[in-house]
PDB file of C-alpha atoms in Angstrom:
ATOM      1  CA  MET A 681       6.294  18.541 -20.489  1.00 76.00           C
ATOM      2  CA  LYS A 682       3.655  15.954 -19.582  1.00 87.00           C
ATOM      3  CA  ALA A 683       2.419  13.849 -22.489  1.00 93.00           C
ATOM      4  CA  MET A 684      -1.199  14.204 -23.578  1.00 96.00           C
ATOM      5  CA  LYS A 685      -3.241  11.216 -22.383  1.00 98.00           C
ATOM      6  CA  ILE A 686      -5.485   9.755 -25.083  1.00 98.00           C
ATOM      7  CA  ALA A 687      -7.578   6.726 -25.964  1.00 98.00           C
ATOM      8  CA  VAL A 688      -7.960   5.472 -29.538  1.00 98.00           C
ATOM      9  CA  ILE A 689     -11.076   3.689 -30.820  1.00 98.00           C
ATOM     10  CA  THR A 690     -11.393   2.302 -34.342  1.00 98.00           C
ATOM     11  CA  GLY A 691     -14.777   1.552 -35.881  1.00 96.00           C
ATOM     12  CA  ALA A 692     -16.196   4.274 -33.629  1.00 96.00           C
ATOM     13  CA  SER A 693     -18.969   5.461 -35.951  1.00 94.00           C
ATOM     14  CA  SER A 694     -21.557   2.872 -34.877  1.00 91.00           C
ATOM     15  CA  GLY A 695     -22.323  -0.287 -32.940  1.00 91.00           C
ATOM     16  CA  MET A 696     -19.648  -1.738 -30.716  1.00 92.00           C
ATOM     17  CA  GLY A 697     -17.093   0.968 -31.467  1.00 95.00           C
ATOM     18  CA  LEU A 698     -19.533   3.698 -30.540  1.00 96.00           C
ATOM     19  CA  GLU A 699     -20.412   1.953 -27.268  1.00 96.00           C
ATOM     20  CA  PHE A 700     -16.771   1.399 -26.386  1.00 97.00           C
ATOM     21  CA  ALA A 701     -16.122   5.105 -27.019  1.00 97.00           C
ATOM     22  CA  LYS A 702     -18.902   6.017 -24.597  1.00 97.00           C
ATOM     23  CA  ALA A 703     -17.724   3.554 -21.964  1.00 97.00           C
ATOM     24  CA  ILE A 704     -14.077   4.615 -22.139  1.00 97.00           C
ATOM     25  CA  ASP A 705     -15.123   8.275 -22.062  1.00 97.00           C
ATOM     26  CA  ARG A 706     -17.062   7.607 -18.841  1.00 96.00           C
ATOM     27  CA  GLU A 707     -14.300   5.562 -17.253  1.00 95.00           C
ATOM     28  CA  GLU A 708     -11.168   7.554 -18.057  1.00 94.00           C
ATOM     29  CA  ARG A 709     -10.110  11.155 -17.670  1.00 95.00           C
ATOM     30  CA  LEU A 710      -8.560  11.898 -21.032  1.00 97.00           C
ATOM     31  CA  ASP A 711      -7.007  14.892 -22.720  1.00 97.00           C
ATOM     32  CA  GLU A 712      -8.310  13.617 -26.049  1.00 98.00           C
ATOM     33  CA  LEU A 713     -10.313  10.742 -27.434  1.00 98.00           C
ATOM     34  CA  TRP A 714      -9.239   9.791 -30.951  1.00 98.00           C
ATOM     35  CA  LEU A 715     -12.201   8.467 -32.929  1.00 98.00           C
ATOM     36  CA  ILE A 716     -11.410   6.533 -36.101  1.00 98.00           C
ATOM     37  CA  ALA A 717     -13.829   5.386 -38.823  1.00 97.00           C
ATOM     38  CA  ARG A 718     -14.642   6.145 -42.451  1.00 95.00           C
ATOM     39  CA  ARG A 719     -17.824   8.155 -41.760  1.00 95.00           C
ATOM     40  CA  GLU A 720     -16.696  11.541 -40.515  1.00 96.00           C
ATOM     41  CA  ASP A 721     -20.239  12.834 -40.007  1.00 96.00           C
ATOM     42  CA  ARG A 722     -21.056   9.964 -37.654  1.00 96.00           C
ATOM     43  CA  LEU A 723     -17.882  10.580 -35.669  1.00 97.00           C
ATOM     44  CA  ARG A 724     -18.705  14.267 -35.267  1.00 97.00           C
ATOM     45  CA  GLU A 725     -22.194  13.424 -34.005  1.00 97.00           C
ATOM     46  CA  LEU A 726     -20.706  11.017 -31.465  1.00 97.00           C
ATOM     47  CA  ALA A 727     -18.136  13.589 -30.353  1.00 97.00           C
ATOM     48  CA  LYS A 728     -20.944  15.966 -29.364  1.00 97.00           C
ATOM     49  CA  THR A 729     -22.178  13.449 -26.782  1.00 97.00           C
ATOM     50  CA  LEU A 730     -18.823  12.808 -25.080  1.00 97.00           C
ATOM     51  CA  ARG A 731     -17.187  14.754 -22.276  1.00 96.00           C
ATOM     52  CA  SER A 732     -13.647  14.302 -23.631  1.00 97.00           C
ATOM     53  CA  ARG A 733     -12.236  16.535 -26.324  1.00 97.00           C
ATOM     54  CA  CYS A 734     -12.302  14.433 -29.483  1.00 98.00           C
ATOM     55  CA  ARG A 735     -10.000  14.226 -32.455  1.00 98.00           C
ATOM     56  CA  ILE A 736     -11.754  12.960 -35.582  1.00 98.00           C
ATOM     57  CA  LEU A 737      -9.680  10.753 -37.872  1.00 98.00           C
ATOM     58  CA  ALA A 738     -11.770   9.807 -40.887  1.00 97.00           C
ATOM     59  CA  LEU A 739      -9.670   6.868 -42.057  1.00 97.00           C
ATOM     60  CA  ASP A 740     -10.401   3.797 -44.138  1.00 96.00           C
ATOM     61  CA  LEU A 741      -8.326   1.110 -42.427  1.00 97.00           C
ATOM     62  CA  SER A 742      -8.419  -1.118 -45.497  1.00 95.00           C
ATOM     63  CA  LYS A 743      -5.994   1.353 -47.121  1.00 95.00           C
ATOM     64  CA  PRO A 744      -2.283   1.445 -46.161  1.00 94.00           C
ATOM     65  CA  GLU A 745      -2.134   5.237 -46.361  1.00 97.00           C
ATOM     66  CA  SER A 746      -4.429   5.395 -43.338  1.00 97.00           C
ATOM     67  CA  PHE A 747      -1.683   3.915 -41.179  1.00 98.00           C
ATOM     68  CA  GLU A 748       0.744   6.520 -42.449  1.00 98.00           C
ATOM     69  CA  GLU A 749      -1.659   9.288 -41.405  1.00 97.00           C
ATOM     70  CA  TYR A 750      -2.234   7.709 -37.990  1.00 98.00           C
ATOM     71  CA  SER A 751       1.489   7.176 -37.454  1.00 98.00           C
ATOM     72  CA  ALA A 752       2.179  10.800 -38.377  1.00 98.00           C
ATOM     73  CA  ALA A 753      -0.416  12.001 -35.850  1.00 98.00           C
ATOM     74  CA  LEU A 754       1.208   9.916 -33.101  1.00 98.00           C
ATOM     75  CA  GLU A 755       4.674  11.149 -34.014  1.00 98.00           C
ATOM     76  CA  SER A 756       3.488  14.756 -34.020  1.00 97.00           C
ATOM     77  CA  GLU A 757       1.703  14.634 -30.642  1.00 97.00           C
ATOM     78  CA  LYS A 758       3.779  11.963 -28.871  1.00 97.00           C
ATOM     79  CA  PRO A 759       0.827  11.143 -26.598  1.00 98.00           C
ATOM     80  CA  LEU A 760       0.445   8.585 -23.852  1.00 98.00           C
ATOM     81  CA  VAL A 761      -2.097   6.083 -25.193  1.00 98.00           C
ATOM     82  CA  SER A 762      -3.948   4.621 -22.231  1.00 98.00           C
ATOM     83  CA  THR A 763      -6.366   2.536 -24.334  1.00 98.00           C
ATOM     84  CA  LEU A 764      -6.376   1.232 -27.871  1.00 98.00           C
ATOM     85  CA  CYS A 765      -9.706  -0.314 -28.783  1.00 98.00           C
ATOM     86  CA  ASN A 766      -9.609  -2.155 -32.113  1.00 98.00           C
ATOM     87  CA  VAL A 767     -13.239  -2.547 -33.194  1.00 97.00           C
ATOM     88  CA  ALA A 768     -13.160  -1.899 -36.949  1.00 95.00           C
ATOM     89  CA  GLY A 769     -14.040  -4.979 -38.967  1.00 92.00           C
ATOM     90  CA  PHE A 770     -16.695  -6.657 -41.090  1.00 89.00           C
ATOM     91  CA  GLY A 771     -17.934 -10.061 -42.208  1.00 87.00           C
ATOM     92  CA  ARG A 772     -19.848 -11.848 -44.961  1.00 83.00           C
ATOM     93  CA  PHE A 773     -22.180 -14.812 -44.504  1.00 83.00           C
ATOM     94  CA  ALA A 774     -22.150 -16.810 -47.742  1.00 87.00           C
ATOM     95  CA  LEU A 775     -20.394 -19.605 -49.571  1.00 87.00           C
ATOM     96  CA  PHE A 776     -16.736 -18.760 -49.990  1.00 91.00           C
ATOM     97  CA  GLU A 777     -16.855 -19.198 -53.776  1.00 91.00           C
ATOM     98  CA  GLU A 778     -19.980 -17.018 -54.039  1.00 89.00           C
ATOM     99  CA  THR A 779     -18.358 -14.154 -52.141  1.00 91.00           C
ATOM    100  CA  PRO A 780     -16.458 -11.608 -54.270  1.00 92.00           C
ATOM    101  CA  MET A 781     -12.710 -11.873 -53.795  1.00 95.00           C
ATOM    102  CA  GLU A 782     -12.676  -8.169 -52.941  1.00 95.00           C
ATOM    103  CA  ALA A 783     -14.872  -8.878 -49.915  1.00 93.00           C
ATOM    104  CA  ASN A 784     -12.864 -11.923 -48.817  1.00 95.00           C
ATOM    105  CA  LEU A 785      -9.571 -10.059 -49.032  1.00 96.00           C
ATOM    106  CA  GLY A 786     -11.166  -6.999 -47.457  1.00 95.00           C
ATOM    107  CA  MET A 787     -12.001  -9.019 -44.345  1.00 95.00           C
ATOM    108  CA  VAL A 788      -8.359 -10.031 -44.088  1.00 97.00           C
ATOM    109  CA  ASP A 789      -7.231  -6.433 -44.625  1.00 97.00           C
ATOM    110  CA  VAL A 790      -9.457  -4.896 -41.956  1.00 96.00           C
ATOM    111  CA  ASN A 791      -9.966  -7.692 -39.430  1.00 97.00           C
ATOM    112  CA  ILE A 792      -6.331  -8.839 -39.391  1.00 98.00           C
ATOM    113  CA  LYS A 793      -3.926  -6.442 -41.096  1.00 98.00           C
ATOM    114  CA  ALA A 794      -5.468  -3.218 -39.781  1.00 98.00           C
ATOM    115  CA  LEU A 795      -5.772  -4.525 -36.224  1.00 98.00           C
ATOM    116  CA  THR A 796      -2.155  -5.688 -36.324  1.00 98.00           C
ATOM    117  CA  ALA A 797      -0.900  -2.413 -37.789  1.00 98.00           C
ATOM    118  CA  MET A 798      -2.840  -0.239 -35.333  1.00 98.00           C
ATOM    119  CA  THR A 799      -1.489  -2.251 -32.424  1.00 98.00           C
ATOM    120  CA  GLN A 800       2.122  -2.152 -33.584  1.00 98.00           C
ATOM    121  CA  LEU A 801       1.998   1.577 -34.330  1.00 98.00           C
ATOM    122  CA  THR A 802       0.424   2.368 -30.959  1.00 98.00           C
ATOM    123  CA  LEU A 803       2.492   0.231 -28.572  1.00 98.00           C
ATOM    124  CA  PRO A 804       5.514   2.581 -28.511  1.00 98.00           C
ATOM    125  CA  TYR A 805       3.209   5.229 -27.028  1.00 98.00           C
ATOM    126  CA  MET A 806       1.896   3.004 -24.240  1.00 98.00           C
ATOM    127  CA  LYS A 807       3.281   2.462 -20.758  1.00 98.00           C
ATOM    128  CA  ARG A 808       2.512   0.410 -17.653  1.00 98.00           C
ATOM    129  CA  GLY A 809      -1.240   0.456 -17.053  1.00 98.00           C
ATOM    130  CA  SER A 810      -2.148   0.918 -20.736  1.00 98.00           C
ATOM    131  CA  ARG A 811      -4.408  -1.604 -22.442  1.00 98.00           C
ATOM    132  CA  VAL A 812      -5.426  -2.993 -25.825  1.00 98.00           C
ATOM    133  CA  ILE A 813      -8.995  -4.210 -26.288  1.00 98.00           C
ATOM    134  CA  ASN A 814      -9.648  -6.173 -29.483  1.00 98.00           C
ATOM    135  CA  LEU A 815     -13.142  -6.970 -30.716  1.00 97.00           C
ATOM    136  CA  ASP A 816     -13.227 -10.656 -31.501  1.00 95.00           C
ATOM    137  CA  SER A 817     -16.122 -13.071 -32.025  1.00 92.00           C
ATOM    138  CA  LEU A 818     -17.548 -16.376 -30.871  1.00 90.00           C
ATOM    139  CA  SER A 819     -16.585 -17.519 -34.389  1.00 89.00           C
ATOM    140  CA  ALA A 820     -12.952 -17.469 -33.249  1.00 92.00           C
ATOM    141  CA  PHE A 821     -13.334 -20.703 -31.300  1.00 89.00           C
ATOM    142  CA  GLN A 822     -14.449 -23.015 -34.121  1.00 88.00           C
ATOM    143  CA  PRO A 823     -14.409 -23.381 -37.918  1.00 88.00           C
ATOM    144  CA  VAL A 824     -17.618 -21.828 -39.266  1.00 87.00           C
ATOM    145  CA  PRO A 825     -18.898 -22.866 -42.715  1.00 87.00           C
ATOM    146  CA  TYR A 826     -20.538 -19.969 -44.610  1.00 88.00           C
ATOM    147  CA  GLU A 827     -18.375 -17.630 -42.514  1.00 89.00           C
ATOM    148  CA  CYS A 828     -15.095 -19.348 -43.282  1.00 91.00           C
ATOM    149  CA  VAL A 829     -13.006 -16.227 -43.959  1.00 95.00           C
ATOM    150  CA  TYR A 830     -14.626 -14.121 -41.242  1.00 93.00           C
ATOM    151  CA  GLY A 831     -14.258 -16.890 -38.652  1.00 93.00           C
ATOM    152  CA  ALA A 832     -10.631 -17.453 -39.629  1.00 96.00           C
ATOM    153  CA  THR A 833      -9.835 -13.754 -39.213  1.00 97.00           C
ATOM    154  CA  LYS A 834     -11.374 -13.815 -35.748  1.00 96.00           C
ATOM    155  CA  ALA A 835      -9.392 -16.917 -34.807  1.00 96.00           C
ATOM    156  CA  TYR A 836      -6.313 -14.837 -35.610  1.00 98.00           C
ATOM    157  CA  VAL A 837      -7.540 -12.002 -33.365  1.00 98.00           C
ATOM    158  CA  LEU A 838      -8.069 -14.385 -30.449  1.00 97.00           C
ATOM    159  CA  SER A 839      -4.682 -16.079 -30.776  1.00 98.00           C
ATOM    160  CA  PHE A 840      -2.864 -12.786 -31.391  1.00 98.00           C
ATOM    161  CA  SER A 841      -4.503 -11.077 -28.409  1.00 98.00           C
ATOM    162  CA  ARG A 842      -3.827 -13.845 -25.904  1.00 98.00           C
ATOM    163  CA  ALA A 843      -0.209 -14.326 -26.984  1.00 98.00           C
ATOM    164  CA  LEU A 844       0.506 -10.583 -27.078  1.00 98.00           C
ATOM    165  CA  ASN A 845      -0.973 -10.229 -23.592  1.00 98.00           C
ATOM    166  CA  VAL A 846       1.728 -12.592 -22.317  1.00 98.00           C
ATOM    167  CA  GLU A 847       4.485 -10.843 -24.281  1.00 98.00           C
ATOM    168  CA  LEU A 848       3.528  -7.443 -22.862  1.00 98.00           C
ATOM    169  CA  GLU A 849       3.217  -8.589 -19.256  1.00 98.00           C
ATOM    170  CA  PRO A 850       6.735  -7.359 -18.347  1.00 98.00           C
ATOM    171  CA  ARG A 851       5.761  -3.897 -19.569  1.00 98.00           C
ATOM    172  CA  GLY A 852       2.562  -3.890 -17.506  1.00 98.00           C
ATOM    173  CA  ILE A 853       0.368  -3.556 -20.621  1.00 98.00           C
ATOM    174  CA  ARG A 854      -2.642  -5.823 -20.903  1.00 98.00           C
ATOM    175  CA  VAL A 855      -4.482  -7.136 -23.968  1.00 98.00           C
ATOM    176  CA  MET A 856      -8.015  -8.520 -23.902  1.00 98.00           C
ATOM    177  CA  ALA A 857     -10.126 -10.049 -26.674  1.00 98.00           C
ATOM    178  CA  VAL A 858     -13.886  -9.472 -26.547  1.00 97.00           C
ATOM    179  CA  SER A 859     -15.631 -12.493 -28.064  1.00 92.00           C
ATOM    180  CA  PRO A 860     -19.412 -12.022 -28.197  1.00 89.00           C
ATOM    181  CA  GLY A 861     -22.055 -14.103 -29.902  1.00 79.00           C
ATOM    182  CA  TRP A 862     -24.650 -12.360 -32.089  1.00 75.00           C
ATOM    183  CA  VAL A 863     -24.856  -8.609 -31.442  1.00 77.00           C
ATOM    184  CA  LYS A 864     -27.502  -6.220 -32.747  1.00 74.00           C
ATOM    185  CA  THR A 865     -25.405  -3.800 -34.841  1.00 64.00           C
ATOM    186  CA  GLU A 866     -24.990  -2.619 -38.437  1.00 56.00           C
ATOM    187  CA  PHE A 867     -22.687  -5.608 -38.901  1.00 55.00           C
ATOM    188  CA  PHE A 868     -25.727  -7.616 -40.019  1.00 52.00           C
ATOM    189  CA  ASP A 869     -26.589  -5.079 -42.716  1.00 52.00           C
ATOM    190  CA  HIS A 870     -23.345  -5.959 -44.479  1.00 53.00           C
ATOM    191  CA  ALA A 871     -22.825  -9.572 -43.398  1.00 49.00           C
ATOM    192  CA  VAL A 872     -26.150 -11.219 -44.198  1.00 53.00           C
ATOM    193  CA  SER A 873     -26.561 -12.278 -47.820  1.00 52.00           C
ATOM    194  CA  ASP A 874     -29.814 -12.988 -49.629  1.00 52.00           C
ATOM    195  CA  ASN A 875     -28.964 -16.653 -50.233  1.00 54.00           C
ATOM    196  CA  GLY A 876     -30.013 -17.740 -46.750  1.00 50.00           C
ATOM    197  CA  ALA A 877     -26.537 -18.935 -45.766  1.00 58.00           C
ATOM    198  CA  VAL A 878     -27.043 -17.990 -42.107  1.00 56.00           C
ATOM    199  CA  THR A 879     -30.586 -17.780 -40.759  1.00 56.00           C
ATOM    200  CA  TYR A 880     -30.489 -19.111 -37.194  1.00 45.00           C
ATOM    201  CA  TYR A 881     -29.603 -16.716 -34.369  1.00 53.00           C
ATOM    202  CA  ASP A 882     -30.175 -18.287 -30.968  1.00 64.00           C
ATOM    203  CA  LYS A 883     -29.783 -15.051 -28.972  1.00 72.00           C
ATOM    204  CA  VAL A 884     -28.956 -11.528 -30.049  1.00 79.00           C
ATOM    205  CA  TRP A 885     -27.317  -9.171 -27.541  1.00 76.00           C
ATOM    206  CA  GLU A 886     -27.318  -5.385 -27.419  1.00 91.00           C
ATOM    207  CA  PRO A 887     -23.878  -3.786 -27.925  1.00 91.00           C
ATOM    208  CA  GLU A 888     -24.185  -2.020 -24.580  1.00 94.00           C
ATOM    209  CA  GLN A 889     -24.430  -5.396 -22.842  1.00 94.00           C
ATOM    210  CA  VAL A 890     -21.289  -6.700 -24.514  1.00 94.00           C
ATOM    211  CA  VAL A 891     -19.286  -3.572 -23.679  1.00 95.00           C
ATOM    212  CA  GLU A 892     -20.491  -3.486 -20.074  1.00 96.00           C
ATOM    213  CA  ARG A 893     -19.402  -7.104 -19.604  1.00 95.00           C
ATOM    214  CA  ALA A 894     -16.071  -6.433 -21.319  1.00 96.00           C
ATOM    215  CA  MET A 895     -15.240  -3.533 -19.026  1.00 97.00           C
ATOM    216  CA  ARG A 896     -16.069  -5.674 -15.975  1.00 96.00           C
ATOM    217  CA  ASP A 897     -14.025  -8.604 -17.254  1.00 97.00           C
ATOM    218  CA  TYR A 898     -11.050  -6.355 -17.899  1.00 97.00           C
ATOM    219  CA  LYS A 899     -11.089  -5.212 -14.276  1.00 97.00           C
ATOM    220  CA  LYS A 900     -11.129  -8.870 -13.229  1.00 97.00           C
ATOM    221  CA  GLY A 901      -7.892  -9.450 -15.103  1.00 97.00           C
ATOM    222  CA  LYS A 902      -9.324 -11.612 -17.878  1.00 97.00           C
ATOM    223  CA  ASP A 903      -7.681 -11.876 -21.301  1.00 97.00           C
ATOM    224  CA  VAL A 904     -10.933 -12.940 -23.006  1.00 97.00           C
ATOM    225  CA  SER A 905     -14.428 -11.587 -22.363  1.00 96.00           C
ATOM    226  CA  VAL A 906     -17.454 -13.718 -23.275  1.00 93.00           C
ATOM    227  CA  LEU A 907     -20.978 -12.502 -22.511  1.00 86.00           C
ATOM    228  CA  GLY A 908     -23.717 -14.938 -21.559  1.00 80.00           C
ATOM    229  CA  SER A 909     -23.689 -18.300 -19.782  1.00 78.00           C
ATOM    230  CA  GLY A 910     -24.986 -20.031 -22.925  1.00 77.00           C
ATOM    231  CA  VAL A 911     -22.184 -18.563 -25.027  1.00 78.00           C
ATOM    232  CA  ARG A 912     -19.562 -19.525 -22.421  1.00 84.00           C
ATOM    233  CA  ARG A 913     -20.979 -23.046 -22.371  1.00 78.00           C
ATOM    234  CA  GLN A 914     -20.663 -23.197 -26.155  1.00 78.00           C
ATOM    235  CA  VAL A 915     -17.046 -22.034 -25.958  1.00 80.00           C
ATOM    236  CA  PHE A 916     -16.325 -24.798 -23.451  1.00 83.00           C
ATOM    237  CA  LEU A 917     -17.974 -27.449 -25.598  1.00 77.00           C
ATOM    238  CA  VAL A 918     -16.284 -26.535 -28.878  1.00 79.00           C
ATOM    239  CA  LYS A 919     -12.910 -26.790 -27.133  1.00 80.00           C
ATOM    240  CA  HIS A 920     -13.617 -30.412 -26.235  1.00 78.00           C
ATOM    241  CA  LEU A 921     -15.747 -31.754 -29.086  1.00 77.00           C
ATOM    242  CA  PRO A 922     -14.423 -32.838 -32.497  1.00 80.00           C
ATOM    243  CA  HIS A 923     -14.689 -29.929 -34.915  1.00 76.00           C
ATOM    244  CA  LYS A 924     -16.344 -32.142 -37.519  1.00 82.00           C
ATOM    245  CA  LEU A 925     -19.192 -32.657 -35.060  1.00 81.00           C
ATOM    246  CA  VAL A 926     -19.318 -28.973 -34.147  1.00 76.00           C
ATOM    247  CA  MET A 927     -19.581 -27.995 -37.812  1.00 74.00           C
ATOM    248  CA  ARG A 928     -22.260 -30.629 -38.416  1.00 81.00           C
ATOM    249  CA  VAL A 929     -24.358 -29.164 -35.595  1.00 76.00           C
ATOM    250  CA  TRP A 930     -23.851 -25.655 -37.009  1.00 64.00           C
ATOM    251  CA  MET A 931     -24.933 -26.773 -40.482  1.00 73.00           C
ATOM    252  CA  LYS A 932     -28.048 -28.410 -39.073  1.00 75.00           C
ATOM    253  CA  GLN A 933     -28.933 -25.257 -37.128  1.00 71.00           C
ATOM    254  CA  GLN A 934     -28.662 -23.216 -40.321  1.00 70.00           C
ATOM    255  CA  GLY A 935     -30.770 -25.679 -42.296  1.00 68.00           C
ATOM    256  CA  HIS A 936     -27.925 -26.931 -44.485  1.00 68.00           C
ATOM    257  CA  ALA A 937     -27.644 -30.468 -43.147  1.00 58.00           C
ATOM    258  CA  ASN A 938     -29.185 -31.837 -46.373  1.00 51.00           C
ATOM    259  CA  ARG A 939     -28.077 -29.078 -48.736  1.00 53.00           C
ATOM    260  CA  PRO A 940     -27.685 -30.590 -52.230  1.00 42.00           C
ATOM    261  CA  PRO A 941     -24.226 -30.429 -53.780  1.00 42.00           C
ATOM    262  CA  VAL A 942     -23.406 -27.608 -56.184  1.00 42.00           C
ATOM    263  CA  ASP A 943     -23.339 -28.767 -59.838  1.00 39.00           C
TER     264      ASP A 943
END
């Protein structure tokens, strides 16, 4: 009996996850599209707009029991997963010591542990031609004060994705990290604090633009997708400049170059 062909998208209830769900639905002929996020109502609204039959998995990926439920669903259906799109994640823009430990550890849980778990659970159900797309960030390429935990989690995603892409090459499975700059999504509603830690945004992209570029870059065989010539130039520069200088420029942009010390 032929295995059911599916794609899996985490963080599908809004923003980048929602746009990736739409793009993958347009691009692939699927038996089912598995949509994962905490907000079941949002997932059901999205499902109404897609041509694929959708399976709604209302999971909170910060909780270990969510992986048990996802693993059980895979074991029950034994599908062929053509695409895993890891989009779920969040950030906080603030001083590390002013950010609740729950939020700091939550970023590690969702941005790193959940992405790693979802990938490891899904790989046994992939075959040659399958792909993993991980939402990363421009923050992955440099240390970012006032985003120190978020940026560090994204550095993990970038390194993990590129190394895993090489490991999976013999199996014909590709992994690509999508590393955008600022994107207009609900991310800002949760990330921006009222202490003015991050206030300068040079250019803000629409999620549709990032996803469109990512899908094109994947077809070109890239392992990292970066939208915008200015963003790509920044990535090039931070690879070659001392990080102390890069962080000094960032602090000046955000108006913290002369920030008084904390008593």
